[in-house]
Amino acid sequence: MTDVTISPDPTPEGSSTEAPRPALHRRISTQLYAGIFGAVVLTIVASVVSWISFTNVDRSQKRVSEESVPELAGAFSLAEFSNALVAAAPRLTTASPSQFPVISAEVSDAQRKFQDLFKTLLRNNPDDVHVQGISAVADALEQNITTITADMPHFYSLSRRIEVLQFQIPTLHDEVEGIIIPAIDDQLFFQVTGYRDFESHPTNAVTRTSGDQLLLYRHLNALQADVAQVTELMGSALIASEANFVEPLIESFESTTDRIRISLAAIAASENAPGLESAVDRLLALGSGSDSAFQVSVDRLEIVERQDSLLAQNQQVAVDLLSEVNAIVQAAQAGADQATENSAQTINTARILLVIISVIGVIGAGLISWLFIGRVLLRRIGRLSGRMRTLAKGELEEEVEVSGSDEIAEMASALEVFRRHALEIQRLNLVEQLAQELSERNDELQEVLEELSQAQDQIVAREKLAALGEVTAGVAHEIRNPLNFINNFSAASAELLEEMAEIYEEFIDDLSDEDKGLIEEINQDLNDNLERIQSHGKRANRIVQDMLLMGRGGGETQMTDINDLIHEHSLLAYHSARAQDPEFQVLLEEEFDPDMGQLEVVPQDLGRVFLNFVANAGYATNKKQKELIESDTLGDYTPTVVLKSQRTEDSAILRVRDNGNGIPPDVAAKIFDPFFTTKPTNEGTGLGLALSNDIIREHGGTISVNTELGEFTEMVVELPLTRSKGTPIADAVEDDEAEEDESDDDT
């Protein structure tokens, strides 16, 4: 670095020690003062221009903030609450009775806020045609919502009445059938044998085959058919989809009722069916009056049709309301655009003036700097500044040369000290920076790994649910309806065979031995075939039910005592197995942690998991016991299932261990796959453990298996003590469906 010391100028030869003072306008101080005064004047002018410009901009901004922006905000808020009101009607019509008060309160709150906003908008724009349009459509929208809200309690009442009727009608029909069928059998027996009972003497053939007796038998049969028809008519009315469909059913009901009255009048004198008329009257009463099955169904369907009409009107009202709100938004936007344009013009004018003033100031400052400062100090300062810039760029190795004894030399000396310190600090910071970057990279990699793991779990769960949902929908739609027909008609056929067997007993003496054998063989074959049909039909129904449950949860979360839950479902699994196999035996041992307490879970779903575990464990131990008995190596073996619970600081660990044959490694890797099972075809569907795995994952827990071939199998479930907000819990599964099929979902 070159020497920055500047020597004082030598005194010119021949000059006197006292030079004449220069004229006032040539003095440096005068020129400096003049330059400073000019800069001050320019600054004042720039300030005045800025003040005027800022005032104009402020005026425009106030117009935007006090007029346009509130109008826009009010319009947007009005649009938001209008959308809430439009969506309120479908929410009210689809709400359950328990949800209706909450949704109704939310809708009332939205209506109140809408009215508050609209009143403010109307107060600020009383003559605006679009505001008046909003008033009209808003009144129509709120009137529709009020009508729907008023209809819903009556709708719920009618729905509850329909549920009661759907229970009462089959019950009364069964009661009537219980009186008519024995009366028909007694009358037929009397006409064939002449006996009314086993104690009285037989009636002669002329009396028992007379027209009155035959007519009585026909009336009994006709009454049975008419009762079945009125039951079917009332049931059809309760499930009708339109009110117009109910009127023909009412006419058929009245016609059938007249026939029933005629049959009852003919039967009443015979006293063969005591209590029949009273039972029939109670059944017919359900189809008569203002509270009948037909009227209740018509009233409910009329409410549904009215609500559908109101919902359609709401859609058109929503379109009109949105159009009016958009018009208000456009008007407010136009005002804001005009104010913005005015602000822009003011700013452009001020910018031009400030540029002119700045140019004049820069030129003046440049002249002053060049004439009075540049030739004296700036060269040394420039060199020192250049060295400082090189230091700032990190070039710390070259030393700063210090020369002279003035303030600039002191600055150079201080810069050299700074260079040395910066060099040392740079070396230390480099090490710390590398360590910090390495730590941050490690943290980032760990977070990425955790996110990838979570994403992988979510993708797997969603793909599984999507696949199972498609399978479930197809199977349920295509199989369940014909399956119901198979089960129902097989049961009906079995009853017909029983009736045929009773008739066969009456004519058995008139048949030859060969005919008897042939009939009995055919009857036995039919019974066997029906039994197989019912067995396989029930198995197929269980498979469909399990597949439906794979895509659904089991209800709402609640605080549940885990020990009690495991205890109750283990007993349920045990008794279920005993019901299927009276020789089934297993020893249940409980080692519960007394401090386990309660967890927030879905009890139906979690109970299904342990019902499945205990059922599988009981099946494995029972199978091992039978194998040991067959090989005569039972010894002191006792089928045992051990239930354990343990509470740790942040989780609950639940175990189900059996002393069965264990699971081979190749099978253990597949036990959680849907439809994978090691049981015979008619004993398991392969959905139990797959469903259990999904339930535990939805609770935020994990499930694993510990097994040793020939010794034991242990299922281990780990659940968090506190369920995080992001844990997925599916919708509830009906309790009766869950308990009906628990023991069939085994692997």
XYZ file of C-alpha atoms in Angstrom:
747
model
C 0.000 0.000 0.000
C 1.366 3.435 -0.895
C 2.085 6.118 1.633
C -1.036 8.151 2.271
C 0.696 10.954 4.160
C 0.249 14.385 2.462
C 2.893 17.024 3.170
C 1.873 20.678 3.702
C 2.278 22.967 0.755
C 5.485 25.120 0.924
C 5.174 28.801 1.370
C 5.737 30.664 -1.924
C 8.916 32.660 -2.219
C 8.611 36.388 -1.833
C 5.274 36.238 -0.095
C 4.730 38.199 3.045
C 3.765 36.582 6.333
C 0.429 38.389 6.297
C -1.496 37.960 3.068
C -4.313 40.324 2.356
C -7.734 39.021 3.325
C -9.728 37.958 0.261
C -12.943 39.637 -0.684
C -16.026 38.442 1.155
C -17.512 36.579 -1.787
C -14.182 34.725 -2.338
C -13.854 33.451 1.192
C -14.148 29.665 1.668
C -16.467 30.153 4.597
C -18.711 32.401 2.487
C -18.808 29.844 -0.309
C -19.391 27.016 2.185
C -22.192 28.961 3.844
C -23.679 29.771 0.439
C -23.536 26.108 -0.569
C -25.053 24.967 2.736
C -27.778 27.645 2.471
C -28.597 26.498 -1.074
C -28.799 22.875 0.125
C -31.129 23.936 2.944
C -33.349 25.836 0.486
C -33.527 22.815 -1.799
C -34.335 20.612 1.187
C -37.152 22.956 2.241
C -38.558 23.020 -1.281
C -38.375 19.201 -1.462
C -40.124 18.957 1.907
C -42.929 21.279 0.775
C -43.424 19.288 -2.421
C -43.415 16.058 -0.435
C -45.882 17.471 2.099
C -48.334 18.526 -0.615
C -47.983 15.173 -2.389
C -48.413 13.188 0.808
C -51.535 15.222 1.641
C -53.102 14.378 -1.727
C -52.126 10.713 -1.419
C -53.511 10.609 2.132
C -56.793 12.070 0.917
C -57.050 9.392 -1.769
C -56.089 6.650 0.667
C -58.711 7.803 3.148
C -61.291 7.569 0.421
C -60.181 4.013 -0.286
C -59.902 2.957 3.370
C -63.033 4.746 4.612
C -65.328 4.149 1.655
C -64.161 1.585 -0.878
C -62.430 -0.893 1.427
C -65.306 -1.063 3.990
C -67.716 -1.561 1.111
C -65.556 -4.346 -0.286
C -65.103 -5.928 3.164
C -68.821 -5.695 3.858
C -69.659 -7.180 0.474
C -67.214 -10.049 0.915
C -68.459 -10.722 4.464
C -72.028 -10.594 3.187
C -71.130 -13.086 0.456
C -69.506 -15.347 3.045
C -72.545 -15.422 5.326
C -74.911 -15.690 2.360
C -73.041 -18.832 1.295
C -73.384 -20.083 4.877
C -77.150 -19.484 4.714
C -77.410 -21.257 1.343
C -75.524 -24.241 2.770
C -77.648 -24.167 5.957
C -80.748 -25.659 4.322
C -79.064 -28.934 3.179
C -77.369 -29.195 6.584
C -80.718 -28.841 8.367
C -82.466 -31.412 6.168
C -79.686 -33.991 6.624
C -79.056 -33.390 10.342
C -79.786 -36.129 12.861
C -82.068 -35.294 15.832
C -79.021 -34.962 18.101
C -77.218 -32.678 15.643
C -80.256 -30.526 14.784
C -80.129 -28.168 17.838
C -76.432 -27.445 17.243
C -76.843 -26.855 13.507
C -79.995 -24.790 14.117
C -78.063 -22.587 16.568
C -75.243 -22.154 14.021
C -77.759 -21.217 11.325
C -79.439 -18.694 13.651
C -76.039 -17.165 14.411
C -75.246 -16.943 10.689
C -78.645 -15.294 10.071
C -77.992 -12.750 12.815
C -74.542 -11.874 11.479
C -75.942 -11.654 7.936
C -78.632 -9.236 9.126
C -76.071 -7.113 11.012
C -73.860 -6.833 7.937
C -76.807 -6.146 5.675
C -78.141 -3.404 7.985
C -74.729 -1.714 7.906
C -74.612 -1.997 4.113
C -78.195 -0.701 3.839
C -77.429 2.232 6.182
C -74.422 3.263 4.047
C -76.193 2.706 0.702
C -79.950 3.109 1.299
C -80.816 3.907 -2.328
C -78.542 1.346 -4.035
C -80.609 -0.887 -6.330
C -78.291 -3.836 -5.702
C -78.703 -3.496 -1.932
C -82.465 -3.538 -2.412
C -82.086 -6.667 -4.555
C -80.070 -8.344 -1.806
C -82.842 -7.501 0.658
C -85.454 -9.260 -1.483
C -83.482 -12.460 -2.116
C -82.224 -12.563 1.492
C -85.822 -12.424 2.782
C -86.756 -15.341 0.509
C -83.694 -17.320 1.626
C -84.370 -16.779 5.337
C -88.073 -17.617 4.861
C -87.101 -20.968 3.275
C -84.680 -21.711 6.126
C -87.359 -20.820 8.711
C -89.829 -23.179 6.988
C -87.299 -26.032 6.923
C -86.366 -25.426 10.569
C -90.038 -25.526 11.583
C -90.655 -28.764 9.610
C -87.716 -30.727 11.015
C -89.145 -31.502 14.543
C -92.337 -32.837 12.902
C -90.184 -34.794 10.448
C -88.220 -36.392 13.297
C -91.480 -37.199 15.113
C -92.892 -38.886 11.996
C -89.641 -40.822 11.502
C -89.794 -42.108 15.072
C -93.462 -43.072 14.564
C -92.502 -45.003 11.399
C -89.818 -46.878 13.338
C -92.411 -47.826 15.981
C -94.866 -48.959 13.285
C -92.162 -50.995 11.534
C -91.770 -52.906 14.797
C -95.482 -53.123 15.746
C -96.824 -54.306 12.378
C -94.682 -57.505 12.114
C -95.289 -58.195 15.819
C -99.081 -58.007 15.510
C -98.942 -59.967 12.259
C -97.040 -62.753 14.020
C -99.609 -62.669 16.837
C -102.487 -63.052 14.351
C -100.613 -65.801 12.515
C -100.143 -67.563 15.858
C -103.950 -67.732 16.213
C -104.984 -68.380 12.584
C -102.539 -71.183 11.715
C -103.560 -73.456 14.649
C -107.231 -72.731 13.855
C -106.677 -73.768 10.194
C -104.872 -76.932 11.283
C -107.665 -77.798 13.788
C -110.365 -77.215 11.192
C -108.557 -79.361 8.612
C -108.005 -82.079 11.221
C -111.708 -81.971 12.125
C -112.840 -82.263 8.504
C -110.526 -85.197 7.875
C -110.962 -87.152 11.142
C -114.121 -85.740 12.746
C -112.338 -85.033 16.040
C -112.410 -81.603 17.642
C -110.194 -82.879 20.419
C -108.975 -86.227 21.696
C -111.552 -86.416 24.475
C -114.807 -85.937 22.502
C -116.429 -88.424 20.120
C -115.843 -88.039 16.378
C -118.412 -86.183 14.318
C -120.056 -88.050 11.443
C -118.735 -87.507 7.929
C -121.866 -85.685 6.715
C -121.558 -83.004 9.404
C -117.817 -82.506 9.198
C -117.831 -82.255 5.385
C -120.866 -80.011 5.206
C -120.790 -76.732 3.357
C -120.617 -74.712 6.577
C -117.437 -76.457 7.703
C -115.837 -76.121 4.262
C -116.835 -72.433 4.173
C -115.319 -71.947 7.640
C -112.035 -73.498 6.434
C -112.023 -71.228 3.382
C -112.667 -68.134 5.514
C -109.747 -69.045 7.785
C -107.428 -69.432 4.792
C -108.737 -66.231 3.194
C -108.278 -64.379 6.471
C -104.668 -65.564 6.687
C -103.953 -64.300 3.157
C -105.734 -60.961 3.749
C -103.874 -60.372 7.001
C -100.587 -60.991 5.191
C -101.697 -58.565 2.454
C -102.611 -55.717 4.834
C -99.300 -56.240 6.620
C -97.474 -55.990 3.312
C -99.500 -52.900 2.286
C -98.649 -51.055 5.508
C -95.005 -52.066 5.206
C -94.914 -50.825 1.592
C -96.463 -47.522 2.661
C -93.766 -47.010 5.297
C -90.974 -47.369 2.695
C -92.707 -45.524 -0.188
C -90.591 -42.868 -1.934
C -93.453 -40.603 -3.092
C -96.776 -39.624 -1.524
C -98.632 -40.530 -4.754
C -97.630 -44.169 -4.316
C -99.466 -44.393 -0.961
C -102.994 -43.627 -2.251
C -103.372 -46.946 -4.189
C -102.070 -48.758 -1.110
C -104.783 -47.118 1.035
C -107.490 -48.222 -1.404
C -106.140 -51.794 -1.404
C -105.975 -51.694 2.414
C -109.603 -50.593 2.708
C -110.758 -53.279 0.247
C -108.785 -55.974 2.075
C -110.106 -54.708 5.433
C -113.672 -55.232 4.193
C -112.843 -58.821 3.224
C -111.228 -59.385 6.624
C -114.381 -58.119 8.379
C -116.503 -60.523 6.336
C -114.196 -63.451 7.195
C -114.151 -62.481 10.887
C -117.938 -62.345 10.960
C -118.118 -65.853 9.467
C -115.473 -67.222 11.852
C -116.781 -65.549 15.026
C -119.697 -67.992 15.448
C -117.399 -71.047 15.286
C -115.333 -70.050 18.329
C -112.420 -71.977 16.756
C -110.009 -69.023 17.059
C -110.465 -67.266 20.414
C -108.835 -63.819 20.556
C -108.500 -63.661 16.751
C -110.853 -60.708 16.217
C -109.136 -58.651 18.938
C -105.679 -59.310 17.470
C -106.879 -58.504 13.930
C -108.531 -55.278 15.168
C -105.269 -54.142 16.733
C -103.421 -54.869 13.483
C -106.006 -53.026 11.359
C -105.950 -50.080 13.780
C -102.354 -49.414 12.726
C -103.592 -48.686 9.212
C -106.556 -46.485 10.183
C -106.924 -43.019 11.616
C -104.764 -39.868 11.564
C -101.844 -41.713 13.154
C -101.946 -44.684 10.764
C -98.998 -46.054 8.859
C -100.393 -44.586 5.614
C -101.026 -41.094 6.983
C -97.671 -40.956 8.789
C -95.883 -41.985 5.591
C -97.828 -39.405 3.521
C -97.072 -36.616 6.016
C -93.374 -37.491 6.070
C -93.136 -37.689 2.266
C -94.916 -34.335 1.914
C -92.336 -32.744 4.224
C -89.533 -34.300 2.147
C -91.066 -33.017 -1.108
C -91.549 -29.537 0.399
C -87.943 -29.481 1.569
C -86.727 -30.573 -1.878
C -88.702 -27.721 -3.420
C -87.262 -25.221 -0.929
C -83.734 -26.471 -1.579
C -84.232 -25.960 -5.317
C -85.503 -22.433 -4.650
C -82.463 -21.771 -2.458
C -80.144 -22.614 -5.349
C -81.784 -19.959 -7.549
C -81.852 -17.506 -4.644
C -78.134 -18.129 -4.098
C -77.434 -17.302 -7.755
C -79.422 -14.042 -7.499
C -77.776 -13.126 -4.195
C -74.296 -13.764 -5.576
C -75.095 -11.622 -8.630
C -76.163 -8.672 -6.449
C -73.126 -9.001 -4.170
C -70.828 -9.121 -7.209
C -72.409 -5.919 -8.484
C -71.701 -4.181 -5.156
C -68.124 -5.497 -5.199
C -67.618 -4.181 -8.728
C -68.948 -0.741 -7.756
C -66.662 -0.579 -4.712
C -63.753 -1.780 -6.821
C -64.384 0.969 -9.348
C -64.243 3.599 -6.576
C -61.037 2.115 -5.231
C -59.519 2.068 -8.734
C -60.365 5.771 -9.227
C -58.812 6.702 -5.862
C -55.751 4.617 -6.682
C -55.388 6.337 -10.042
C -55.532 9.773 -8.370
C -52.871 8.674 -5.886
C -50.691 7.415 -8.714
C -50.941 10.736 -10.564
C -50.021 12.670 -7.414
C -47.079 10.396 -6.755
C -45.815 10.726 -10.341
C -45.943 14.540 -10.152
C -44.145 14.581 -6.815
C -41.584 12.132 -8.143
C -40.739 14.421 -11.095
C -40.367 17.468 -8.844
C -38.236 15.569 -6.358
C -36.020 14.290 -9.165
C -35.451 17.840 -10.422
C -34.675 19.101 -6.918
C -32.441 16.108 -6.258
C -30.493 16.703 -9.494
C -29.915 20.334 -8.569
C -28.839 19.304 -5.062
C -26.520 16.622 -6.378
C -24.861 19.013 -8.812
C -24.359 21.617 -6.088
C -23.036 19.040 -3.628
C -20.704 17.714 -6.316
C -19.243 21.124 -6.992
C -18.724 21.801 -3.295
C -17.202 18.374 -2.737
C -14.870 18.650 -5.717
C -13.733 22.194 -5.019
C -13.319 22.107 -1.251
C -12.839 18.477 -0.178
C -11.830 16.262 -3.039
C -8.307 17.626 -3.566
C -7.359 17.581 0.128
C -8.668 14.475 1.889
C -10.527 12.192 -0.440
C -7.449 10.659 -2.077
C -6.088 9.334 1.229
C -9.552 8.421 2.439
C -10.275 6.679 -0.879
C -7.189 4.530 -0.586
C -8.058 3.652 2.992
C -11.642 2.903 1.956
C -10.395 0.620 -0.822
C -8.383 -1.376 1.671
C -11.395 -1.592 3.950
C -13.461 -2.992 1.063
C -10.866 -5.642 0.339
C -10.965 -6.563 4.022
C -14.758 -6.771 3.819
C -14.408 -9.188 0.904
C -12.321 -11.469 3.123
C -8.796 -10.595 1.941
C -7.259 -10.514 5.410
C -3.755 -11.802 4.723
C -2.188 -8.526 3.475
C -1.231 -6.075 6.224
C -2.477 -2.469 6.337
C 0.445 -0.033 6.010
C 0.326 2.768 8.586
C 2.128 6.056 8.006
C 1.786 9.572 9.305
C 0.511 10.893 12.603
C -2.923 12.362 11.810
C -6.453 11.014 12.225
C -6.262 9.056 8.977
C -3.117 7.332 10.259
C -4.977 6.460 13.469
C -7.777 5.028 11.359
C -5.243 2.919 9.406
C -3.719 1.645 12.682
C -7.151 0.698 14.029
C -7.944 -1.031 10.738
C -4.786 -3.158 11.073
C -5.831 -4.238 14.584
C -9.277 -5.039 13.246
C -7.719 -7.084 10.423
C -5.739 -9.207 12.856
C -8.732 -9.797 15.089
C -10.989 -10.554 12.121
C -8.459 -13.063 10.801
C -8.495 -14.922 14.103
C -12.275 -14.759 14.424
C -12.683 -15.922 10.838
C -10.751 -19.068 11.594
C -12.826 -19.776 14.710
C -16.124 -18.993 12.984
C -15.269 -21.288 10.103
C -15.003 -24.239 12.480
C -18.196 -23.307 14.314
C -20.020 -22.716 11.056
C -19.053 -26.113 9.704
C -20.206 -27.786 12.934
C -23.476 -25.851 12.918
C -24.169 -26.658 9.262
C -23.453 -30.329 9.888
C -25.864 -30.356 12.861
C -28.559 -28.575 10.824
C -28.168 -31.011 7.944
C -28.513 -33.929 10.338
C -31.684 -32.413 11.839
C -33.104 -31.788 8.367
C -32.353 -35.341 7.286
C -34.023 -36.705 10.432
C -37.140 -34.611 9.801
C -37.235 -35.718 6.173
C -36.966 -39.363 7.229
C -39.825 -38.951 9.703
C -41.966 -37.189 7.109
C -41.240 -39.900 4.542
C -42.168 -42.586 7.067
C -45.428 -40.855 7.918
C -46.215 -40.272 4.250
C -45.518 -43.930 3.488
C -47.862 -45.064 6.285
C -50.586 -42.733 5.084
C -50.221 -43.835 1.461
C -50.366 -47.514 2.426
C -53.434 -46.951 4.624
C -55.236 -44.905 1.955
C -54.452 -47.374 -0.821
C -55.696 -50.244 1.338
C -58.900 -48.414 2.246
C -59.486 -47.418 -1.389
C -59.030 -50.996 -2.622
C -61.220 -52.442 0.126
C -63.879 -49.813 -0.527
C -64.124 -50.808 -4.195
C -64.304 -54.510 -3.352
C -66.866 -53.899 -0.606
C -69.163 -51.813 -2.793
C -69.135 -54.389 -5.599
C -69.673 -57.397 -3.346
C -72.386 -55.761 -1.253
C -74.322 -54.641 -4.340
C -73.966 -57.811 -6.386
C -74.108 -60.557 -3.719
C -76.078 -59.417 -0.708
C -79.513 -59.119 -2.336
C -79.512 -62.574 -4.017
C -77.930 -63.963 -0.853
C -80.873 -62.716 1.205
C -83.269 -64.395 -1.207
C -81.331 -67.662 -0.901
C -81.388 -67.579 2.905
C -85.031 -66.524 3.147
C -86.358 -69.037 0.633
C -84.235 -71.872 2.063
C -85.760 -71.154 5.494
C -89.235 -71.024 3.961
C -88.592 -74.281 2.117
C -87.535 -75.931 5.368
C -90.814 -74.858 6.952
C -92.745 -76.242 3.963
C -90.928 -79.560 4.348
C -91.938 -79.646 8.001
C -95.562 -79.020 7.057
C -95.335 -81.698 4.363
C -93.947 -84.099 6.958
C -96.943 -83.420 9.195
C -99.339 -84.108 6.312
C -97.302 -87.192 5.412
C -97.861 -88.579 8.918
C -101.597 -88.401 8.321
C -101.417 -90.512 5.148
C -98.538 -92.810 6.092
C -100.814 -95.805 6.640
C -102.107 -95.570 3.060
C -98.635 -95.837 1.471
C -96.573 -98.869 0.630
C -93.212 -99.514 2.235
C -91.444 -98.681 -1.005
C -93.279 -95.343 -1.298
C -92.588 -94.592 2.367
C -88.883 -95.225 1.893
C -88.736 -93.184 -1.294
C -90.581 -90.223 0.334
C -88.427 -90.345 3.457
C -85.246 -90.519 1.353
C -86.355 -87.542 -0.777
C -87.360 -85.605 2.363
C -83.967 -86.310 3.979
C -82.085 -85.289 0.817
C -84.063 -82.037 0.614
C -83.400 -81.255 4.284
C -79.689 -81.960 3.830
C -79.536 -79.754 0.743
C -81.361 -76.916 2.514
C -79.029 -77.210 5.492
C -76.004 -76.930 3.194
C -77.583 -73.952 1.401
C -78.245 -72.166 4.711
C -74.749 -72.940 6.020
C -72.978 -71.639 2.928
C -75.392 -68.697 2.695
C -74.569 -67.649 6.258
C -70.840 -68.015 5.533
C -71.134 -65.850 2.443
C -73.147 -63.283 4.439
C -70.367 -63.175 7.057
C -67.787 -62.537 4.337
C -69.873 -59.667 2.916
C -70.407 -58.239 6.402
C -66.686 -58.397 7.211
C -65.779 -56.726 3.941
C -68.245 -53.933 4.690
C -66.706 -53.471 8.135
C -63.205 -53.209 6.606
C -64.050 -49.738 5.251
C -65.751 -48.384 8.370
C -64.934 -47.554 11.952
C -66.923 -48.398 15.067
C -68.331 -45.169 16.546
C -67.185 -42.179 18.572
C -64.230 -41.989 20.908
C -64.834 -42.071 24.670
C -62.866 -42.672 27.852
C -62.867 -46.455 28.395
C -61.438 -48.724 31.094
C -59.068 -50.895 29.038
C -58.884 -53.744 31.573
C -62.689 -54.060 31.659
C -62.849 -53.873 27.851
C -60.373 -56.753 27.419
C -62.078 -58.800 30.164
C -65.571 -58.443 28.671
C -64.558 -59.248 25.088
C -62.408 -62.216 26.139
C -65.467 -63.726 27.860
C -67.559 -62.936 24.774
C -65.064 -64.739 22.539
C -64.990 -67.719 24.938
C -68.777 -68.102 25.088
C -69.035 -67.641 21.332
C -66.600 -70.509 20.808
C -68.485 -72.627 23.374
C -71.728 -71.994 21.522
C -70.191 -73.357 18.306
C -68.326 -76.240 19.953
C -69.659 -77.511 23.337
C -66.376 -79.405 23.890
C -64.298 -76.221 23.575
C -62.261 -75.436 26.704
C -59.604 -72.817 27.403
C -58.139 -71.316 30.582
C -58.243 -67.489 30.608
C -55.568 -65.902 32.830
C -55.584 -62.141 33.456
C -52.495 -60.171 34.479
C -53.846 -56.632 34.338
C -51.980 -53.535 35.507
C -54.150 -52.011 38.283
C -52.898 -48.550 37.283
C -53.948 -48.922 33.639
C -57.033 -46.700 34.050
C -58.914 -45.282 31.052
C -57.906 -44.311 27.502
C -59.688 -42.268 24.848
C -60.617 -44.960 22.281
C -63.504 -46.228 20.168
C -64.632 -49.087 22.483
C -66.529 -51.009 19.759
C -63.507 -51.050 17.432
C -60.906 -51.813 20.111
C -63.178 -54.494 21.606
C -63.408 -56.070 18.155
C -59.598 -56.291 18.055
C -59.318 -58.212 21.346
C -62.365 -60.323 20.530
C -60.512 -61.357 17.377
C -57.227 -61.966 19.259
C -58.848 -64.154 21.952
C -60.909 -66.055 19.361
C -57.740 -66.785 17.341
C -55.837 -67.793 20.477
C -58.655 -70.103 21.598
C -58.814 -71.668 18.141
C -55.039 -72.283 18.134
C -54.960 -73.862 21.621
C -58.050 -75.993 20.923
C -56.515 -77.206 17.657
C -53.254 -78.128 19.426
C -55.179 -80.026 22.134
C -57.074 -82.069 19.523
C -53.824 -82.903 17.694
C -52.204 -84.040 20.956
C -55.255 -86.176 21.821
C -55.188 -87.815 18.378
C -51.474 -88.586 18.755
C -51.992 -89.748 22.373
C -49.382 -87.246 23.630
C -51.627 -84.842 25.545
C -49.815 -85.206 28.887
C -50.465 -82.237 31.207
C -51.149 -79.781 28.404
C -53.898 -77.238 29.233
C -55.148 -74.742 26.611
C -54.309 -71.355 28.114
C -54.731 -67.744 26.983
C -52.961 -65.043 29.043
C -54.248 -61.439 28.913
C -51.808 -58.733 30.046
C -51.880 -54.929 30.305
C -49.064 -52.562 31.236
C -49.056 -48.767 31.544
C -45.791 -46.914 30.822
C -45.023 -43.191 30.906
C -46.367 -42.488 27.433
C -48.122 -45.615 26.195
C -50.294 -48.619 27.084
C -48.962 -52.079 26.131
C -51.599 -54.825 25.763
C -50.739 -58.509 25.151
C -52.709 -61.677 24.286
C -50.548 -64.835 24.556
C -51.550 -68.444 23.896
C -49.682 -71.750 24.237
C -50.706 -73.061 20.838
C -48.511 -74.286 17.997
C -47.180 -70.824 17.062
C -46.983 -69.354 13.546
C -44.378 -70.271 10.875
C -42.232 -67.300 9.713
C -43.612 -67.352 6.159
C -47.175 -67.250 7.505
C -46.414 -64.590 10.150
C -45.352 -62.184 7.387
C -48.841 -62.418 5.782
C -51.251 -62.558 8.721
C -52.244 -58.888 8.375
C -53.005 -59.202 4.634
C -56.754 -59.109 3.794
C -58.315 -62.521 2.906
C -55.232 -64.467 4.076
C -56.261 -67.302 6.420
C -54.937 -70.684 7.521
C -58.345 -71.925 8.643
C -60.645 -74.205 6.650
C -62.924 -72.543 4.132
C -66.036 -72.582 6.335
C -64.308 -71.306 9.509
C -62.528 -68.063 8.601
C -62.588 -65.237 6.059
C -59.082 -63.792 6.528
C -60.294 -60.297 7.339
C -60.027 -60.314 11.151
C -56.371 -59.368 11.656
C -56.371 -56.993 8.659
C -59.310 -55.122 10.197
C -57.622 -55.212 13.634
C -54.439 -53.738 12.144
C -56.411 -50.889 10.564
C -58.244 -50.180 13.851
C -54.995 -49.977 15.863
C -53.393 -47.695 13.226
C -56.452 -45.417 13.341
C -55.961 -45.143 17.124
C -52.347 -44.012 16.545
C -50.889 -47.294 17.831
C -48.933 -50.259 16.530
C -49.547 -54.002 16.440
C -46.912 -56.755 16.298
C -46.675 -60.521 16.741
C -44.171 -62.569 18.761
C -44.242 -66.292 18.098
C -42.194 -69.442 18.491
C -43.143 -72.460 16.426
C -44.616 -75.199 18.585
C -44.577 -73.054 21.767
C -46.640 -69.862 21.736
C -48.032 -66.857 19.882
C -48.269 -63.392 21.434
C -50.096 -60.408 19.900
C -48.738 -57.074 21.215
C -50.641 -53.767 20.892
C -49.081 -50.440 21.876
C -51.412 -47.416 22.155
C -50.491 -43.808 23.038
C -51.904 -42.581 26.354
C -52.969 -39.344 24.684
C -54.375 -39.486 21.159
C -52.967 -36.738 18.936
C -55.315 -34.465 16.953
C -54.185 -35.876 13.603
C -55.033 -39.493 14.468
C -57.700 -40.769 12.016
C -60.779 -42.328 13.632
C -63.380 -43.693 11.137
C -67.159 -43.448 11.439
C -68.922 -45.763 13.939
C -69.887 -49.378 13.044
C -73.291 -50.522 14.296
C -72.958 -52.424 17.609
C -75.199 -55.273 16.557
C -73.189 -55.885 13.367
C -69.892 -55.823 15.281
C -71.026 -58.405 17.882
C -72.724 -60.601 15.288
C -69.596 -61.309 13.233
C -66.641 -60.833 15.655
C -65.774 -64.516 16.002
C -65.790 -65.089 12.248
C -63.037 -62.573 11.347
C -60.185 -64.887 12.347
C -56.971 -65.660 10.552
